[in-house]
Coordinates of C-alpha atoms and ligand atoms in Angstrom, one line a residue:
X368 CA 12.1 -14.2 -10.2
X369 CA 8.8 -14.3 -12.0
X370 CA 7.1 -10.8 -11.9
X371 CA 8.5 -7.7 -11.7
X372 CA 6.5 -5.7 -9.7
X373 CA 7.0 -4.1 -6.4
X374 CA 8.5 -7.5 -4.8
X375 CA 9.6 -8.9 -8.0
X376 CA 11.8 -6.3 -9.0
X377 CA 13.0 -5.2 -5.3
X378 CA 13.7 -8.8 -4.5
X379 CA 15.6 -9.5 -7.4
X380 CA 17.8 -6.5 -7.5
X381 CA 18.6 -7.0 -3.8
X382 CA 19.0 -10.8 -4.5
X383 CA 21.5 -9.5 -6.9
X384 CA 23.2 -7.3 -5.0
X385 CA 23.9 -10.3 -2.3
X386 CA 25.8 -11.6 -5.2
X387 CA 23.6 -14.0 -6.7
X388 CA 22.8 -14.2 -10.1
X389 CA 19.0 -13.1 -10.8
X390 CA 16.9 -13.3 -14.1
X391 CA 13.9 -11.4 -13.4
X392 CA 10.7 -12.6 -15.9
X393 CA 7.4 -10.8 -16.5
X394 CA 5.0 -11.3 -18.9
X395 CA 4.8 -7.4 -19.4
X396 CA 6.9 -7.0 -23.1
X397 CA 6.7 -2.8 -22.2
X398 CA 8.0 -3.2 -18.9
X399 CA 10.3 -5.7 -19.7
X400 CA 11.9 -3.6 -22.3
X401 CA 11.3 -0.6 -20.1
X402 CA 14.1 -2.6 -17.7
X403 CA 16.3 -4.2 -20.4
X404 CA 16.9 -0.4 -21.5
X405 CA 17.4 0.7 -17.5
X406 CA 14.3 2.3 -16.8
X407 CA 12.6 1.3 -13.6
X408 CA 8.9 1.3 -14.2
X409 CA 8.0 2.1 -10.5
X410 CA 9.1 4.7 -7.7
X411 CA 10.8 2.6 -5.1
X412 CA 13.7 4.9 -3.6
X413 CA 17.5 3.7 -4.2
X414 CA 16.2 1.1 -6.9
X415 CA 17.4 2.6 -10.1
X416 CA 20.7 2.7 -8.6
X417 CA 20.5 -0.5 -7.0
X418 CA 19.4 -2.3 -10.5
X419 CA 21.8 -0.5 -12.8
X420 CA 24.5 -1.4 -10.5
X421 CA 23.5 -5.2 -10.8
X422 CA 22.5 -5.1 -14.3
X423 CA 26.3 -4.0 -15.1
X424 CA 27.8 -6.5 -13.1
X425 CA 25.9 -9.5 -14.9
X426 CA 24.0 -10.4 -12.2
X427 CA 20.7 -9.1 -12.8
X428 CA 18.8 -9.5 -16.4
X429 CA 15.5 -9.2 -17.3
X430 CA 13.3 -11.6 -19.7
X431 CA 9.3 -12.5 -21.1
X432 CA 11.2 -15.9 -21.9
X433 CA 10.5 -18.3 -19.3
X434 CA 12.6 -20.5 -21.1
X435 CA 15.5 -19.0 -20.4
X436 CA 14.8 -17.4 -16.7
X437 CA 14.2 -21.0 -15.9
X438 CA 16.7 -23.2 -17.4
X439 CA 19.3 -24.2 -14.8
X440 CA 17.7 -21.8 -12.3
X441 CA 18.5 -23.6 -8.5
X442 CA 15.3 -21.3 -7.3
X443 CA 12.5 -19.7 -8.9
X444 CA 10.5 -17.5 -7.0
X445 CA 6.8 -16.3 -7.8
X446 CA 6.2 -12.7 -6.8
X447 CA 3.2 -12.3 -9.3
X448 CA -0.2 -10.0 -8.4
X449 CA -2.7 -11.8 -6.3
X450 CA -5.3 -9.2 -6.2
X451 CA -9.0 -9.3 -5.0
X452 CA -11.3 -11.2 -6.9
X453 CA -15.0 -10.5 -7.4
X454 CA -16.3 -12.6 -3.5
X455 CA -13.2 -11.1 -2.1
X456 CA -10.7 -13.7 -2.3
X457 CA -7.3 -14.0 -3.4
X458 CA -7.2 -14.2 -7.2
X459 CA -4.4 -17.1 -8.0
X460 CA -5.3 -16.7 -11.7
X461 CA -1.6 -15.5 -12.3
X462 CA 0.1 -17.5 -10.1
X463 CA -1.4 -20.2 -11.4
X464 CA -0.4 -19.4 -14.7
X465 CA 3.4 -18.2 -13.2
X466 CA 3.4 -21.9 -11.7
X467 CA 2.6 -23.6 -15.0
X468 CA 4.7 -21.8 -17.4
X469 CA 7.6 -22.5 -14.6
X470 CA 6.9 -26.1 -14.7
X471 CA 6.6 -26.1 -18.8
X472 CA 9.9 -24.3 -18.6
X473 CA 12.0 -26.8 -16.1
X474 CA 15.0 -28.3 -17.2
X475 CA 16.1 -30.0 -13.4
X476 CA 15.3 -30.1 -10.1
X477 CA 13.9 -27.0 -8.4
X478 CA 12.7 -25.1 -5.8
X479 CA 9.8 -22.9 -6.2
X480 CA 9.5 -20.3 -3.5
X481 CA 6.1 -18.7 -3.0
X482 CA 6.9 -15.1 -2.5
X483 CA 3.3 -13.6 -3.3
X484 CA 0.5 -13.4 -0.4
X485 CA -1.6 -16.5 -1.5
X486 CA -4.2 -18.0 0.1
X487 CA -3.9 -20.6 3.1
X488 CA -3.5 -24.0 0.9
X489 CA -2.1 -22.5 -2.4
X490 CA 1.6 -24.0 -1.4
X491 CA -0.6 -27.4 -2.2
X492 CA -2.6 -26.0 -5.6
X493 CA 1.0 -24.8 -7.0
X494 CA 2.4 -28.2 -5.9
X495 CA -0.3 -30.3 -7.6
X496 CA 0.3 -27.7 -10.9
X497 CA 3.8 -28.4 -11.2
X498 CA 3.9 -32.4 -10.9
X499 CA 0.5 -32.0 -13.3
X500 CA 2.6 -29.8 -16.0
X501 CA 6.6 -30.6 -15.8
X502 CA 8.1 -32.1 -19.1
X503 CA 10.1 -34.7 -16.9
X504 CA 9.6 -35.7 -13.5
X505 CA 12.0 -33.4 -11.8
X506 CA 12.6 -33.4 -8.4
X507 CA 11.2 -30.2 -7.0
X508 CA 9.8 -28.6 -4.4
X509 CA 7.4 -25.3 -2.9
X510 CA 8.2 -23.2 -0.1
X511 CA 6.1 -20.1 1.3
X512 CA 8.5 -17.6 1.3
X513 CA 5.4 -14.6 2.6
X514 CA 7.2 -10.8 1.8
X515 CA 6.5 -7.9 4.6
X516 CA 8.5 -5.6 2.6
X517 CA 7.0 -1.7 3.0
X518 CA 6.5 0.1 -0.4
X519 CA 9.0 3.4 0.1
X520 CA 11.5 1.7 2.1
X521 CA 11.6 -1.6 0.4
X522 CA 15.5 -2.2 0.1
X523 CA 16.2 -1.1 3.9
X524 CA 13.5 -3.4 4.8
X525 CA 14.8 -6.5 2.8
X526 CA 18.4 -5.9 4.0
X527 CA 16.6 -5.3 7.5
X528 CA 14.1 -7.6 8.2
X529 CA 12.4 -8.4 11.2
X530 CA 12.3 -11.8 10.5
X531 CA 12.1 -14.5 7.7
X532 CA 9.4 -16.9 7.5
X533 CA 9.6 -19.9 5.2
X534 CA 6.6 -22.4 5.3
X535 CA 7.1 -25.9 3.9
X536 CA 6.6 -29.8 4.2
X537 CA 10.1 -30.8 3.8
X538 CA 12.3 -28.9 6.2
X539 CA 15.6 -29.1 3.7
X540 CA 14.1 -27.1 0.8
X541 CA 13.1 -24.7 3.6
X542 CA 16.4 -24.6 4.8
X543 CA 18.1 -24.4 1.3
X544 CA 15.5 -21.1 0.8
X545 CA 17.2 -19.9 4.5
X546 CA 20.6 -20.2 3.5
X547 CA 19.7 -17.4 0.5
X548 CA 18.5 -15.3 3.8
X549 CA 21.5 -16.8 6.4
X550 CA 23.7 -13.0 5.3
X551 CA 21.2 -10.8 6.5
X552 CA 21.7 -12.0 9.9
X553 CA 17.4 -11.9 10.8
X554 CA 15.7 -14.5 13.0
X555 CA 14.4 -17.0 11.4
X556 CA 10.7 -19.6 11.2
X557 CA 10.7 -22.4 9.9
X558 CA 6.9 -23.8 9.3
X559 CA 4.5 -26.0 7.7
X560 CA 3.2 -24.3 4.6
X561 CA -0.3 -23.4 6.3
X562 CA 0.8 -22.2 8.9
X563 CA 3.8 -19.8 6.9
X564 CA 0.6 -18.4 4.9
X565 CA -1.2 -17.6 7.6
X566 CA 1.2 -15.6 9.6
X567 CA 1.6 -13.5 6.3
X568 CA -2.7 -12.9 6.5
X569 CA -2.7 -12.8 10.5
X570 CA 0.2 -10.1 10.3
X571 CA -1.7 -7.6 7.9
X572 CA -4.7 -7.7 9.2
X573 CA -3.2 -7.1 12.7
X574 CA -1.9 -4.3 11.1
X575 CA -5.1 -3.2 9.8
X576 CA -6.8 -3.4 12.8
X577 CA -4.6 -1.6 14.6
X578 CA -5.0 1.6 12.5
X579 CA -8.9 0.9 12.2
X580 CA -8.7 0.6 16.4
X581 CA -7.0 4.2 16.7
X582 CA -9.7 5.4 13.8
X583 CA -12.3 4.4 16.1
X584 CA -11.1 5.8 18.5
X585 CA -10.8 9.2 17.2
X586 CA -14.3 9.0 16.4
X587 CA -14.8 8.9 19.7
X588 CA -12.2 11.3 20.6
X589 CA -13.8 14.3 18.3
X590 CA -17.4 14.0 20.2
X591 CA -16.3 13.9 23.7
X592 CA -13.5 16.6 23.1
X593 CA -10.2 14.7 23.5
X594 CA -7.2 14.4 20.9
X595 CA -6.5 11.2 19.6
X596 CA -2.7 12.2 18.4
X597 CA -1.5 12.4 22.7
X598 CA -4.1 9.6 23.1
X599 CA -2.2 7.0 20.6
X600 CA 1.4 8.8 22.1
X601 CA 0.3 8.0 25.7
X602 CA -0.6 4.3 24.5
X603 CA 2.9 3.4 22.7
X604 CA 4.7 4.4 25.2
X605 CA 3.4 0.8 26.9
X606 CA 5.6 -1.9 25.2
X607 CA 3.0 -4.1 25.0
X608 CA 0.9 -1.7 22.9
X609 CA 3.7 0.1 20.9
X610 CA 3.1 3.3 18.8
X611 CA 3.3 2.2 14.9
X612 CA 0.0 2.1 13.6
X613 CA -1.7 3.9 15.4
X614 CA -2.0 7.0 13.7
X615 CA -5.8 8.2 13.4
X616 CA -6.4 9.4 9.4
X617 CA -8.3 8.6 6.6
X618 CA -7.4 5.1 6.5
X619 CA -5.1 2.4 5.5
X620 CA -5.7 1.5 1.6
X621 CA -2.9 0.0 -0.9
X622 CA -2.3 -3.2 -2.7
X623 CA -1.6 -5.1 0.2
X624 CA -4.0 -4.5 3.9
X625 CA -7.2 -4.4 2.0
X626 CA -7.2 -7.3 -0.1
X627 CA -5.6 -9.1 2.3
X628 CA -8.3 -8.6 5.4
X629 CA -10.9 -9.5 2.7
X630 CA -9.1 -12.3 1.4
X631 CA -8.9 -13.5 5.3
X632 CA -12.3 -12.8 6.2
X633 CA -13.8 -14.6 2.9
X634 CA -11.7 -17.8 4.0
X635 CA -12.8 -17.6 7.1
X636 CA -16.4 -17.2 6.2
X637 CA -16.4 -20.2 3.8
X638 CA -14.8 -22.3 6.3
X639 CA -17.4 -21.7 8.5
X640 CA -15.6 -19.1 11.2
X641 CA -17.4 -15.6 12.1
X642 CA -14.8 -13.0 11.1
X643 CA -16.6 -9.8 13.0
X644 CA -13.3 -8.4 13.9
X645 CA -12.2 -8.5 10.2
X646 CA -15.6 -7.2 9.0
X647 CA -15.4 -4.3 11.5
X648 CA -11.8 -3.8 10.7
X649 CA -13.5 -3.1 7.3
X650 CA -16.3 -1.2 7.6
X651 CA -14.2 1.4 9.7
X652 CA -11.8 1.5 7.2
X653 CA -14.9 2.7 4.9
X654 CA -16.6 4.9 7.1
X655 CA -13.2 6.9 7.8
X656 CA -13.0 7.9 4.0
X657 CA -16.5 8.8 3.7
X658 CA -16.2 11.1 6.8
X659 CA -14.5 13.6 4.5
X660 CA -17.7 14.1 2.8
X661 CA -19.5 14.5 6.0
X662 CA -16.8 16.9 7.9
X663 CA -17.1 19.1 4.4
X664 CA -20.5 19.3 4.7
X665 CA -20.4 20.5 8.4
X666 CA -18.8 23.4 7.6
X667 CA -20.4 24.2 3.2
X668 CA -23.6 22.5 4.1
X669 CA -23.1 21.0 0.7
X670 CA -21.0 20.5 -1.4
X671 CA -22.0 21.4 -4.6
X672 CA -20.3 24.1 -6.7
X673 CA -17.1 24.1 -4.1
X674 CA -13.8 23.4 -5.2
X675 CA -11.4 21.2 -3.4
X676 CA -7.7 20.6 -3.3
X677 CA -6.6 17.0 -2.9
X678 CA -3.4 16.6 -1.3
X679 CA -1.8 13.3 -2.2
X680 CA -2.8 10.6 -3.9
X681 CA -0.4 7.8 -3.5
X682 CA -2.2 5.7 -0.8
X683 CA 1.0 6.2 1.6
X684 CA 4.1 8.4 1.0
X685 CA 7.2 7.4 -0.9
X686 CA 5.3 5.5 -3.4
X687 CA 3.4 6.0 -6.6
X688 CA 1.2 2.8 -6.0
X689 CA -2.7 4.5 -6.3
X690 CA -4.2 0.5 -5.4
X691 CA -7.3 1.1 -3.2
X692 CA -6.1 4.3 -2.4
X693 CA -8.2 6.6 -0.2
X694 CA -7.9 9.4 -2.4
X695 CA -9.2 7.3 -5.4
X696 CA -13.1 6.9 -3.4
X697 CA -12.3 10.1 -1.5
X698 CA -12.3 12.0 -5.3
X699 CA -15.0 10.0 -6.5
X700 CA -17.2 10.9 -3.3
X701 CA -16.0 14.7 -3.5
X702 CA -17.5 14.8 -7.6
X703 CA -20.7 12.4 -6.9
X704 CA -21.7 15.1 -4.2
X705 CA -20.8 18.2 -6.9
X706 CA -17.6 19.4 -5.9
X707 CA -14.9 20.2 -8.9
X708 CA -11.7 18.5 -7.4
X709 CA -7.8 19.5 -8.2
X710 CA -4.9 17.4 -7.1
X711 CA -1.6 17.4 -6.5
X712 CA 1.0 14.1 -5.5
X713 CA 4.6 14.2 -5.9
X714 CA 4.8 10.8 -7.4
X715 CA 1.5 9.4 -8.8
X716 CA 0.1 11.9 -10.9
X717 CA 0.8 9.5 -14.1
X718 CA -1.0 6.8 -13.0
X719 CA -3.8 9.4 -11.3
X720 CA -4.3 10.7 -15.2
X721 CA -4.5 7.3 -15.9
X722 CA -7.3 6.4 -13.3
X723 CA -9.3 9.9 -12.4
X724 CA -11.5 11.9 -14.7
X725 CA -12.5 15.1 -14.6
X726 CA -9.7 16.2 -12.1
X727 CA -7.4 19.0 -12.8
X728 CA -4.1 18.5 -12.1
X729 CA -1.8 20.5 -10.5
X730 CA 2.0 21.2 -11.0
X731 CA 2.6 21.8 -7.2
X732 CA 0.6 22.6 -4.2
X733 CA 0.5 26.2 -5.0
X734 CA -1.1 25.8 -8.0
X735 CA -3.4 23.0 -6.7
X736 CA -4.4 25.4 -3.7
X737 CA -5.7 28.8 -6.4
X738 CA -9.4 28.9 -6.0
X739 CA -10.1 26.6 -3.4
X740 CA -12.5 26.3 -1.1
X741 CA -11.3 23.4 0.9
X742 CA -7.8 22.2 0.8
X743 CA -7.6 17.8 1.9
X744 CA -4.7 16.3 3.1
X745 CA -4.8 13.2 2.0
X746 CA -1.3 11.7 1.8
X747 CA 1.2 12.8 4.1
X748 CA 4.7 13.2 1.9
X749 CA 7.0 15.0 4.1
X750 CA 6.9 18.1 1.5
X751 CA 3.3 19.2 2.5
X752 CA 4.6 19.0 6.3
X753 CA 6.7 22.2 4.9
X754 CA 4.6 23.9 2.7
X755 CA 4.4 28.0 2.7
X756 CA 0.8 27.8 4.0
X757 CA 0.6 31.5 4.3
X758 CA 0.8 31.2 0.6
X759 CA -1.4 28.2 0.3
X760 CA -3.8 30.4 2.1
X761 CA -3.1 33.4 -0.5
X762 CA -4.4 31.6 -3.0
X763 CA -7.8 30.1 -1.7
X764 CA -11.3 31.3 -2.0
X765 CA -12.0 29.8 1.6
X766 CA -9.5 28.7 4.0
X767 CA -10.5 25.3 5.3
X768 CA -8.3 22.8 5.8
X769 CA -9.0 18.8 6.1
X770 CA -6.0 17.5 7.8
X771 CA -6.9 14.1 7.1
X772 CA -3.4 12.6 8.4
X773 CA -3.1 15.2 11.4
X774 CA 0.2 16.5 10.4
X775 CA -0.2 20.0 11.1
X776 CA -0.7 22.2 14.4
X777 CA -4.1 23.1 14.5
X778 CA -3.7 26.1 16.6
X779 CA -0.7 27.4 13.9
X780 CA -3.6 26.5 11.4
X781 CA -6.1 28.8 12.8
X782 CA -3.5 31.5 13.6
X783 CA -2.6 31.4 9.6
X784 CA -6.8 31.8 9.2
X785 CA -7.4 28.4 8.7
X786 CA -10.7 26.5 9.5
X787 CA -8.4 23.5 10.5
X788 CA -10.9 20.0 10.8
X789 CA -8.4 17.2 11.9
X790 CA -8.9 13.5 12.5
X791 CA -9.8 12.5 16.4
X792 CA -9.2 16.1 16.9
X793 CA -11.6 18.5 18.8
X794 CA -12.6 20.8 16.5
X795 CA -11.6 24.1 18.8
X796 CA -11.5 26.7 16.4
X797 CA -14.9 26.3 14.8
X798 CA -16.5 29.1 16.0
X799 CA -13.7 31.4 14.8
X800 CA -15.0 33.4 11.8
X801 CA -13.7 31.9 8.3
X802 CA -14.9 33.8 5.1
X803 CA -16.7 30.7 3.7
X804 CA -17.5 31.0 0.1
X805 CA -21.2 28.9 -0.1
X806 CA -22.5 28.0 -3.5
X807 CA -25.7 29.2 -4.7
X808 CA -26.7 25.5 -4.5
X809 CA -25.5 24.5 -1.2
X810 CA -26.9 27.5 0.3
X811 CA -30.4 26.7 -1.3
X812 CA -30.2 23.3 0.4
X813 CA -29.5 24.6 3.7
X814 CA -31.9 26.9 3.9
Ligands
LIG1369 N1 3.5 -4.3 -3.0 C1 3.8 -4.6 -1.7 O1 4.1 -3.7 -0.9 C2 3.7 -6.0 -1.3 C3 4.3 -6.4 0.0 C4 4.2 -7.7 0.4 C5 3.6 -8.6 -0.4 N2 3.1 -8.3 -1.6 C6 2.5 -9.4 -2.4 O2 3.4 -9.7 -3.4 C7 2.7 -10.0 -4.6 C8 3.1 -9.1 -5.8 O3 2.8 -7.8 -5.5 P1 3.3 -6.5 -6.3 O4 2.8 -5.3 -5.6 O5 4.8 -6.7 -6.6 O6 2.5 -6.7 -7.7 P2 2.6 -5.9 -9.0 O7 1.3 -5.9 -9.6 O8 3.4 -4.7 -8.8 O9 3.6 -6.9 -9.9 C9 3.2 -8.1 -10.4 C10 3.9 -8.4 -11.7 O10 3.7 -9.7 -12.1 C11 3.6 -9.8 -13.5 N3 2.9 -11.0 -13.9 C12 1.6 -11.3 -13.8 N4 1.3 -12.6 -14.2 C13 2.6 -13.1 -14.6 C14 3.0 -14.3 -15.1 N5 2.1 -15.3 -15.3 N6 4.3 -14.4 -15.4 C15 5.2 -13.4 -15.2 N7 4.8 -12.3 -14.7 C16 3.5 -12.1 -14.4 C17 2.8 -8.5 -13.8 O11 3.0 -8.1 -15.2 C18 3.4 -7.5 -12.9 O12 4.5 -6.8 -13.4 C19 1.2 -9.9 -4.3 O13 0.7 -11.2 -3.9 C20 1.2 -9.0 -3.1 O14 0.1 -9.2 -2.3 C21 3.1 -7.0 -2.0

């Protein structure tokens, strides 16, 4: 397994624990030692347990020596970063470099297994690398292997998966990559490479529009009065519609749905197809995070001088990934218009300290809350769903609350003497009286 990342690592321990013998490589010394010592260097629920267990049995090591992950390996899989690059597209610079080094490495025939999301043709770039750079004419062989693994429920969902898709131009190595798949009992496709790539683009970004759909519709939902939260439940109860993803918020962000739906939109634009769906997808995605700003300054005016409570900054729960997460532009948007900012995240406060500036943060909501004037829910862990809001509210300087993920009861909300602003929600409660605390400066600029 080269890279051990999210995929990388999850894959290979659950590889592992199927009983196959696993040699994880990464070209990350500190995380490689990190593992070699048993530390799991991200939060992925049931992984520590899962990789110790493996380790101790033999069947799962980890190495920076490509030499000896490769030698004698029956499959190597690339599970590398393929993030965005600078026009939007999928930046192959590592799994170019993952395919070389495998090739360099090769001591017999192989399969390589495409396990990152890389663009529509790369099955035939990594071919052409390998025959360019192998020692010896090996037999060997690519397969698109595309991974729909969730971050935060990664192991159920490799043990569980809807289905495997392998994508490749000589149906045997496909089928040799099934057979690793044949004991978790899931359906099955079997494709050309293209067309195994594409489904892996064409499923994320269906998944992207489908939250940017619902966000658009509670847009629409908070002018003319209706509540997007029964509008998306009356939907999914039709099959054909179904109810995942279609939960109105701030906004789907991670390391996957938005560099994907640009990757697929800057293909299709230099191919000569009009993406609009894609580019809308986009823009509402945008708008969504940058209506904090604007709901904040419905009620302060502005917002210079408040202080603001983020809540959450992984960009979903159960994971400490911060990639293109909403809070990170949601921050940045909050400061650039003059608000101090404190935050709070059960998980990805290292890498926050790592990424924000000028943020304090918090050792638990509580604290995060003292001297607020406007609390934002940005991430919705299960643990603010049962937070002591009478205490939250104890704390603050004003009460209003930006239930950015529409996880609380607005009427409870308002009955604890919150101004409660949801997503797609009417905003019922906004004539109730708040005791707003206005800056000097915001009042000056509202007159
Ligand atoms: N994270 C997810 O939920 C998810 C889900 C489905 C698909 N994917 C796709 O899987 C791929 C990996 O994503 P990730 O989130 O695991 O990335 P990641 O950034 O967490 O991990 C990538 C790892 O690869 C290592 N690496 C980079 N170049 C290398 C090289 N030449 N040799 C060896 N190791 C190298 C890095 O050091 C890093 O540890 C991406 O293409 C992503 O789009 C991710």
């Amino acid at each position: 397994m080269v890279g051990a990342g999210y995929v990388g690592l999850v894959t290979s321990a659950c590889f592992a624990d199927l009983g196959n013998r696993v040699i994880c490589i990464d070209i990350d010394a500190d995380r490689i030692a990190a593992l070699q010592r048993g530390r799991i260097p991200i939060f992925e629920p049931g992984l520590d347990e899962m990789v110790e267990r493996n380790a101790s049995a033999q069947r799962l090591a980890f190495t920076t020596d490509y030499g000896a992950g490769v030698a004698g390996a029956e499959f190597v899989f690339i599970a590398v970063g393929t993030p965005s690059g600078a026009a939007g597209e999928a930046d192959m610079r590592y799994s170019e470099a993952a395919a070389r080094s495998i090739a360099q490495s090769a001591t017999g025939p192989l399969t390589i297994v495409n396990k990152s999301t890389m663009p529509i043709g790369a099955g035939d770039t990594i071919t052409n690398i390998v025959r360019q750079e192998l020692s010896e004419p090996y037999p060997f062989h690519v397969v698109c292997n595309p991974e729909f693994l969730r971050e935060g429920s990664a192991i159920g969902d490799f043990f569980n998966p809807d289905r495997i898709v392998l994508g490749a131009n000589d149906r045997e190595a496909a089928e040799r990559v099934a057979d690793l798949y044949r004991p978790l009992g899931a359906p099955m496709l079997i494709t050309d490479m293209r067309t195994a790539e594409m489904v892996k683009y064409a499923s994320n970004a269906f998944l992207a529009a489908k939250i940017s759909f619902i966000n658009e519709i509670a847009g629409i939902c908070e002018r003319l009065g209706a509540d997007v939260t029964q509008v998306a439940q009356g939907m999914g109860y039709d099959r054909r519609i179904g109810r995942s993803f279609l939960d109105a918020g701030l906004g789907y962000g991670g390391s996957c749905f938005p560099k994907d739906v640009r990757a697929l939109e800057y293909m299709a634009s230099i191919h000569g197809s009009h993406p609009q769906l894609l580019r809308a997808v986009m823009e509402i995605n945008r708008d969504v995070r940058r209506s904090v700003i604007q709901k904040l300054r419905g009620v302060f005016g502005g917002l210079d001088g408040q202080v603001v409570g983020v809540l959450g900054l992984a960009f979903k729960p159960n994971t400490d990934d911060l990639r293109d997460a909403p809070s990170l532009e949601i921050v940045h948007l909050l400061q650039t218009e003059g608000a101090t900012v404190r935050a709070f995240d059960p998980a990805a406060m290292d890498h926050a300290k790592r990424t924000l500036s000028n943020v304090y943060f918090a050792s638990d909501p509580y604290d995060m809350a003292r001297g607020c004037d406007a609390i934002v829910l940005v991430t919705e862990w299960n643990e603010f769903k049962e937070l002591d809001m009478a205490r939250v509210a104890d704390v603050m300087r004003s009460r209003v609350l930006l239930d950015g993920r529409n996880i609380y009861d607005p009427d409870e909300m308002a009955r604890r003497g919150f101004r409660y602003i949801g997503m797609g929600r009417e905003d019922r409660h906004a004539d109730l009286p708040v005791d707003l605390h206005v800056g000097d400066s915001a009042m000056s600029r509202t007159g």
